[in-house]
Short mmCIF file of C-alpha atoms in Angstrom, two decimals:
data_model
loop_
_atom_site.label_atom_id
_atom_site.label_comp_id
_atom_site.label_asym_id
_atom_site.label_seq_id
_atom_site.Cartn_x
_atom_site.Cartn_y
_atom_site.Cartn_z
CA UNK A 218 -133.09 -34.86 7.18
CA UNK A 219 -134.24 -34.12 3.72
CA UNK A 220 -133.82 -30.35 4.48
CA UNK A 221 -130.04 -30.95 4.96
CA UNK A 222 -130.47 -32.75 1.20
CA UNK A 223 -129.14 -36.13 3.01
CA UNK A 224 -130.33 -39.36 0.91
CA UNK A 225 -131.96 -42.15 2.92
CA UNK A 226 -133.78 -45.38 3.23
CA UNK A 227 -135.40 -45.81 5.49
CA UNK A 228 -136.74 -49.71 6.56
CA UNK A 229 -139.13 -50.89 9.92
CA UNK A 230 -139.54 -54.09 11.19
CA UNK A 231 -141.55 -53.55 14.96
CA UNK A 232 -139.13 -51.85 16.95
CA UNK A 233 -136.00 -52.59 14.38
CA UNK A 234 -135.13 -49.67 12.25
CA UNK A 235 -132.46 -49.64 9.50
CA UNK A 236 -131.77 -46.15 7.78
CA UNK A 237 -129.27 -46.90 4.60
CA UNK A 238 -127.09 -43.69 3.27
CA UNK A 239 -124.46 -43.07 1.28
CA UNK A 240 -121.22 -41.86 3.56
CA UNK A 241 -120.72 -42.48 7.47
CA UNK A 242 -120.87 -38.57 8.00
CA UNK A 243 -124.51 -38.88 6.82
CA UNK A 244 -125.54 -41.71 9.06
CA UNK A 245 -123.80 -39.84 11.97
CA UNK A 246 -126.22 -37.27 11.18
CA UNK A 247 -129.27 -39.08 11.04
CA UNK A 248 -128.43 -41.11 14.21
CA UNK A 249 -127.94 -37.97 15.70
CA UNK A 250 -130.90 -36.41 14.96
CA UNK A 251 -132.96 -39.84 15.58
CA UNK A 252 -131.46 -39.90 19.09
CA UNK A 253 -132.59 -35.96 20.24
CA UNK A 254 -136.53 -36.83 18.17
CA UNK A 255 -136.40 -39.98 20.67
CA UNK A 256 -135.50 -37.93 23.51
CA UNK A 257 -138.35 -35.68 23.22
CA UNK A 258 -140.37 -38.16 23.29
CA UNK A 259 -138.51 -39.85 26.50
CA UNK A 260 -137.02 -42.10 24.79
CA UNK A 261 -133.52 -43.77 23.79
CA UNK A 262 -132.30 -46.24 21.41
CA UNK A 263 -130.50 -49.35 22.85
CA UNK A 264 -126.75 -48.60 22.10
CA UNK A 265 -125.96 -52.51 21.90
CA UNK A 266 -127.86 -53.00 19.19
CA UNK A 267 -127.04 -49.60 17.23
CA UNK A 268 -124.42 -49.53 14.91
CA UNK A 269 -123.35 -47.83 12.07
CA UNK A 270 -121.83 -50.66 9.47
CA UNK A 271 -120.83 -50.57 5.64
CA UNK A 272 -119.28 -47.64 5.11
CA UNK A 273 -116.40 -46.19 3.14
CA UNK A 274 -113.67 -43.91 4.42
CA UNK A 275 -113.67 -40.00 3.02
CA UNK A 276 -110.76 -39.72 0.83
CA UNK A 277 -110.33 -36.24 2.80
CA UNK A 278 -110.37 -35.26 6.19
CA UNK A 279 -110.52 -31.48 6.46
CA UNK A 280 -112.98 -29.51 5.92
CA UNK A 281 -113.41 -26.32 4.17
CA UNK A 282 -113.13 -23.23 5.92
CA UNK A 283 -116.98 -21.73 6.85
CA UNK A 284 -115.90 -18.57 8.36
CA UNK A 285 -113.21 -16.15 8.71
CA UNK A 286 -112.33 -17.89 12.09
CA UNK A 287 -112.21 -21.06 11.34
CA UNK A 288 -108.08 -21.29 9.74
CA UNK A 289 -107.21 -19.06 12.89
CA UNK A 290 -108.53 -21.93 15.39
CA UNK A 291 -107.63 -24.77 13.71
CA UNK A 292 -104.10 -23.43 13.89
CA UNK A 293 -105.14 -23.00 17.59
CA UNK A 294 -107.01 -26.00 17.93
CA UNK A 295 -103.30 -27.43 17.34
CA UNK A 296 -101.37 -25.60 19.73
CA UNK A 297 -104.02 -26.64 22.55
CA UNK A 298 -103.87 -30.28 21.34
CA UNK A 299 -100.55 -30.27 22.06
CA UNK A 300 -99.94 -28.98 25.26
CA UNK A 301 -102.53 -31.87 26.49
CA UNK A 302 -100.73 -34.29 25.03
CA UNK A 303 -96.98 -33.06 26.18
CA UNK A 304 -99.05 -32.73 29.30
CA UNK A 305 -98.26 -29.05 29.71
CA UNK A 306 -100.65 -27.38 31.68
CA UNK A 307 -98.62 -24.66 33.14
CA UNK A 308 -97.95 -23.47 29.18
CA UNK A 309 -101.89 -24.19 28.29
CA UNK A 310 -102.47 -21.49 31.21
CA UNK A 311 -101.21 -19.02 29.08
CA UNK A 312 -104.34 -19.26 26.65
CA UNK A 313 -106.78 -18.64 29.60
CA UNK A 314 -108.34 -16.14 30.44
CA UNK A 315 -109.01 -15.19 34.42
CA UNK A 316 -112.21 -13.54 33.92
CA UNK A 317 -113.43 -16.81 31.70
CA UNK A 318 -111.79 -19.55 33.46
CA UNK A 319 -111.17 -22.93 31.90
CA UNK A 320 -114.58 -25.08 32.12
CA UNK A 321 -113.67 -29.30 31.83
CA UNK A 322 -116.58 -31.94 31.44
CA UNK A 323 -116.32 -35.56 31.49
CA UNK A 324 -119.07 -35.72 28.62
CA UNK A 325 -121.46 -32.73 26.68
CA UNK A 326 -123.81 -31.44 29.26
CA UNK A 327 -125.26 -27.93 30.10
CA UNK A 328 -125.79 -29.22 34.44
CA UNK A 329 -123.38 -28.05 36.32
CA UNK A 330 -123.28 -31.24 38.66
CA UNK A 331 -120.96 -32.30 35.10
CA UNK A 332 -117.56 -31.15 35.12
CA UNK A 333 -115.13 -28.56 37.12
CA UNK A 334 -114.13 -24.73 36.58
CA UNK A 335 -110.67 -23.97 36.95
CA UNK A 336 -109.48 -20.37 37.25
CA UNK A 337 -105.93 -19.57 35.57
CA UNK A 338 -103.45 -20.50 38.33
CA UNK A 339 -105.70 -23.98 39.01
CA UNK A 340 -104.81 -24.60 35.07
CA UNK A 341 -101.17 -23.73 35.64
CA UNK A 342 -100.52 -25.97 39.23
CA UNK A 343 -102.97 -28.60 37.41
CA UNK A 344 -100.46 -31.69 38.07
CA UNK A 345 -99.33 -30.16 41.03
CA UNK A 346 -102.59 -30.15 43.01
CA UNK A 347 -103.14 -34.09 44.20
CA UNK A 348 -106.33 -33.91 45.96
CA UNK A 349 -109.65 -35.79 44.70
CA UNK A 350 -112.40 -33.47 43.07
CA UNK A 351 -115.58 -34.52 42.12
CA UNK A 352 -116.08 -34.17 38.45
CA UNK A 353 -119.49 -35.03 37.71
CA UNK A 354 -121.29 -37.90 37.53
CA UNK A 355 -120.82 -41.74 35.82
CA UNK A 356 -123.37 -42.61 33.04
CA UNK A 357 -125.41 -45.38 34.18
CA UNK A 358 -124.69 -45.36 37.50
CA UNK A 359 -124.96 -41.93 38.28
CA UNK A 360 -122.12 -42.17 40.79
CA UNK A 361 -119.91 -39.43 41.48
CA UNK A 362 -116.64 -39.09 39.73
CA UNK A 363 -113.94 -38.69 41.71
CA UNK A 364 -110.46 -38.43 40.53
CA UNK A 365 -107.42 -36.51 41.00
CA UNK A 366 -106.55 -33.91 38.44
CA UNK A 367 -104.09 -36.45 37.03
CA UNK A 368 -106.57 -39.46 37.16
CA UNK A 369 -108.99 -37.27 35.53
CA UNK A 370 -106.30 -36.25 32.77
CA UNK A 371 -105.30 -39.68 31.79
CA UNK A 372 -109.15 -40.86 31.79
CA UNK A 373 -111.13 -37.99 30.35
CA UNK A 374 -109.33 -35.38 29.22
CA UNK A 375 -106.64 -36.73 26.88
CA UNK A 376 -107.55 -40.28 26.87
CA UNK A 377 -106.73 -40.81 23.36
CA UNK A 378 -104.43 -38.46 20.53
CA UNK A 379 -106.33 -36.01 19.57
CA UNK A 380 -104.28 -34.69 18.15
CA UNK A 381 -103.77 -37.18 15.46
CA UNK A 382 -108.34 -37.93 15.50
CA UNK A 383 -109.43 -38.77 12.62
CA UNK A 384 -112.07 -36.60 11.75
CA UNK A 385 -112.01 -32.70 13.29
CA UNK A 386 -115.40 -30.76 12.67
CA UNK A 387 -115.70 -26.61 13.10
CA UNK A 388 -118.85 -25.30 15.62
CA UNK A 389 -120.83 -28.44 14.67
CA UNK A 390 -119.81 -32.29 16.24
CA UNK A 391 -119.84 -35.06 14.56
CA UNK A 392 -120.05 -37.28 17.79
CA UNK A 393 -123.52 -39.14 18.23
CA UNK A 394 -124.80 -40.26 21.48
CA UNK A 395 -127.10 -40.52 24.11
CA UNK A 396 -125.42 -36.73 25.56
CA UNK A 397 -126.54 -33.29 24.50
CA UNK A 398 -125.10 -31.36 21.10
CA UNK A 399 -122.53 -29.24 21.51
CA UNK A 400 -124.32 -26.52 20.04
CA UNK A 401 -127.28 -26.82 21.87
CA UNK A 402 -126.03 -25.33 24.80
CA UNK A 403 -122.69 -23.71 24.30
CA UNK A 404 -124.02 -20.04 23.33
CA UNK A 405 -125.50 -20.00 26.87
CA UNK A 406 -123.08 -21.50 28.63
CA UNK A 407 -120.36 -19.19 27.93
CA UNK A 408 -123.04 -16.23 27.40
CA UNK A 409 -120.37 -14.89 24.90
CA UNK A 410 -121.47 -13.37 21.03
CA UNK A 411 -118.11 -14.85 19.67
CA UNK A 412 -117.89 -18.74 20.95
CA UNK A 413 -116.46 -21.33 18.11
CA UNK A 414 -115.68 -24.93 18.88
CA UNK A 415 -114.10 -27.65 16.89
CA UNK A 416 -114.47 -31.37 17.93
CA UNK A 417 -111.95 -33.94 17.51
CA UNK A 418 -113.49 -37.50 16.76
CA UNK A 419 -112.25 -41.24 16.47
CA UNK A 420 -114.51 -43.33 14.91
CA UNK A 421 -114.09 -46.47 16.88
CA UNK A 422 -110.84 -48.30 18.03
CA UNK A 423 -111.97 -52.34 18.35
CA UNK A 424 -114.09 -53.84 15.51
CA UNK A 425 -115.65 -55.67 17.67
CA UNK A 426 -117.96 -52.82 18.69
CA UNK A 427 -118.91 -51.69 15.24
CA UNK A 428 -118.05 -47.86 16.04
CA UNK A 429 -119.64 -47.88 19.66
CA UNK A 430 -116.71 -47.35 21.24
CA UNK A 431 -115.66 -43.45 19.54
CA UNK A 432 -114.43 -40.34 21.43
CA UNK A 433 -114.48 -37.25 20.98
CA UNK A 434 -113.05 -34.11 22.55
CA UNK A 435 -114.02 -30.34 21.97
CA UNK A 436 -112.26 -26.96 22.30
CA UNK A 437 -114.43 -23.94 22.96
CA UNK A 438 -112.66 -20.98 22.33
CA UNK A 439 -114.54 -17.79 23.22
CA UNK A 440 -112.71 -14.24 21.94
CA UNK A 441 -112.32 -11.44 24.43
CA UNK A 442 -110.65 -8.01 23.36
CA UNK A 443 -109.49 -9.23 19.69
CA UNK A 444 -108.10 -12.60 21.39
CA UNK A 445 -109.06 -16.07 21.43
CA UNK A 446 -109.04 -17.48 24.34
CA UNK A 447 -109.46 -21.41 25.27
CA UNK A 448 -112.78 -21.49 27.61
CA UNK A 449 -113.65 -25.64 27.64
CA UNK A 450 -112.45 -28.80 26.81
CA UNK A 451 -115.33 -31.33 27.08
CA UNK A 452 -115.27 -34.98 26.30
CA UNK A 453 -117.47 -37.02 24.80
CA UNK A 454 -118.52 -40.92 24.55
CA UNK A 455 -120.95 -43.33 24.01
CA UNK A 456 -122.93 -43.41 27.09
CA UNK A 457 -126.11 -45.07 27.97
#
């Protein structure tokens, strides 16, 4: 992390590790990037006993603009956070496009056995349509998910306001866990030269899980003929 100029401690005790920084954006970062070392290696930290503790709230919340995109789908960002949350699906349509579809994931993964892709009028007659799907598969279990587009909506796909997060982050996420980064796989996913994402993150809702328990959703947006378009909305958790 010293190439990203992040300031550290870094303590070892066996198999206890305790990295001290200065912000909660920082430590995000390093757990992060200590999570996807251990994977390499095959292995994973124990999420009961990882916590991030002692921080201080940002006095801001926005970032600043990186690119010449970024204002245009935050502004965008909005509209789509919206719709979800008036449960409008037949307007949300209206920001797909047929030859990109809408792709929906219960948490960030490149497989394909995680999440659905719904064409245009499947976005549009979303609450209409009550039959079960199979969405992917349950962390831990590895069971199948199967929910009705409505089940899946309340669960998954605007479980919490969004809307109102309180971080957002632009084409890098800010979510930690056991699940693959956002930007490690989106470019091929979509197979698109202009894909941008911004993730909306809570930090954690009950103290007594020290943070454990954030979510997070992203937007991709992909542009096609001078027009962004929205092309995912993937959710994100602590999983195991």
């Amino acid at each position: 992390m010293r190439e990203e100029n992040i300031e550290f401690e870094y303590l070892r005790f066996a198999d206890d590790i305790n990295i001290f920084t200065n912000n909660k954006g920082d430590a995000k970062k390093i757990l992060k990037k200590l999570i996807k070392n251990l994977r390499e290696l095959y292995l994973n930290i124990q999420d009961k006993k990882t916590k991030i503790t002692g921080y201080r709230e940002p006095d801001y919340k926005f970032p600043k603009y990186t690119d010449s995109y970024e204002k245009e789908l935050a502004e965008l960002g909005k509209v789509i956070l919206t719709l979800l949350k008036n449960k409008d699906m037949a307007t949300l349509s209206s920001y797909v496009h047929d030859d990109l579809s809408l792709i929906i994931k219960p948490y960030y993964s490149p497989s394909q056995e995680q999440g659905r892709t719904l064409n245009l009028e499947q976005v549009k007659s979303f609450f209409n349509d009550k039959k079960e799907y199979q969405w992917g598969l349950s962390d831990g279990s590895g069971l199948p998910i199967v929910l009705t587009n409505n089940e899946y909506f309340n669960k998954y796909l605007y479980d919490n306001d969004f809307l109102n997060s309180d971080y957002h982050s632009y084409n890098s996420d800010i979510s930690a866990g056991n699940n693959f980064p956002l930007d490690s796989f989106i470019p091929e996913l979509f197979e698109r030269e202009q894909v941008r994402f911004i993730e909306y993150y809570f930090g954690g809702f009950e103290e007594q899980y020290d943070g454990m328990d954030w979510q997070a959703l992203s937007l991709v947006f992909v542009k096609l003929q001078d027009k962004w378009y929205i092309a995912g909305i993937f959710h994100n958790e602590w999983t195991i």
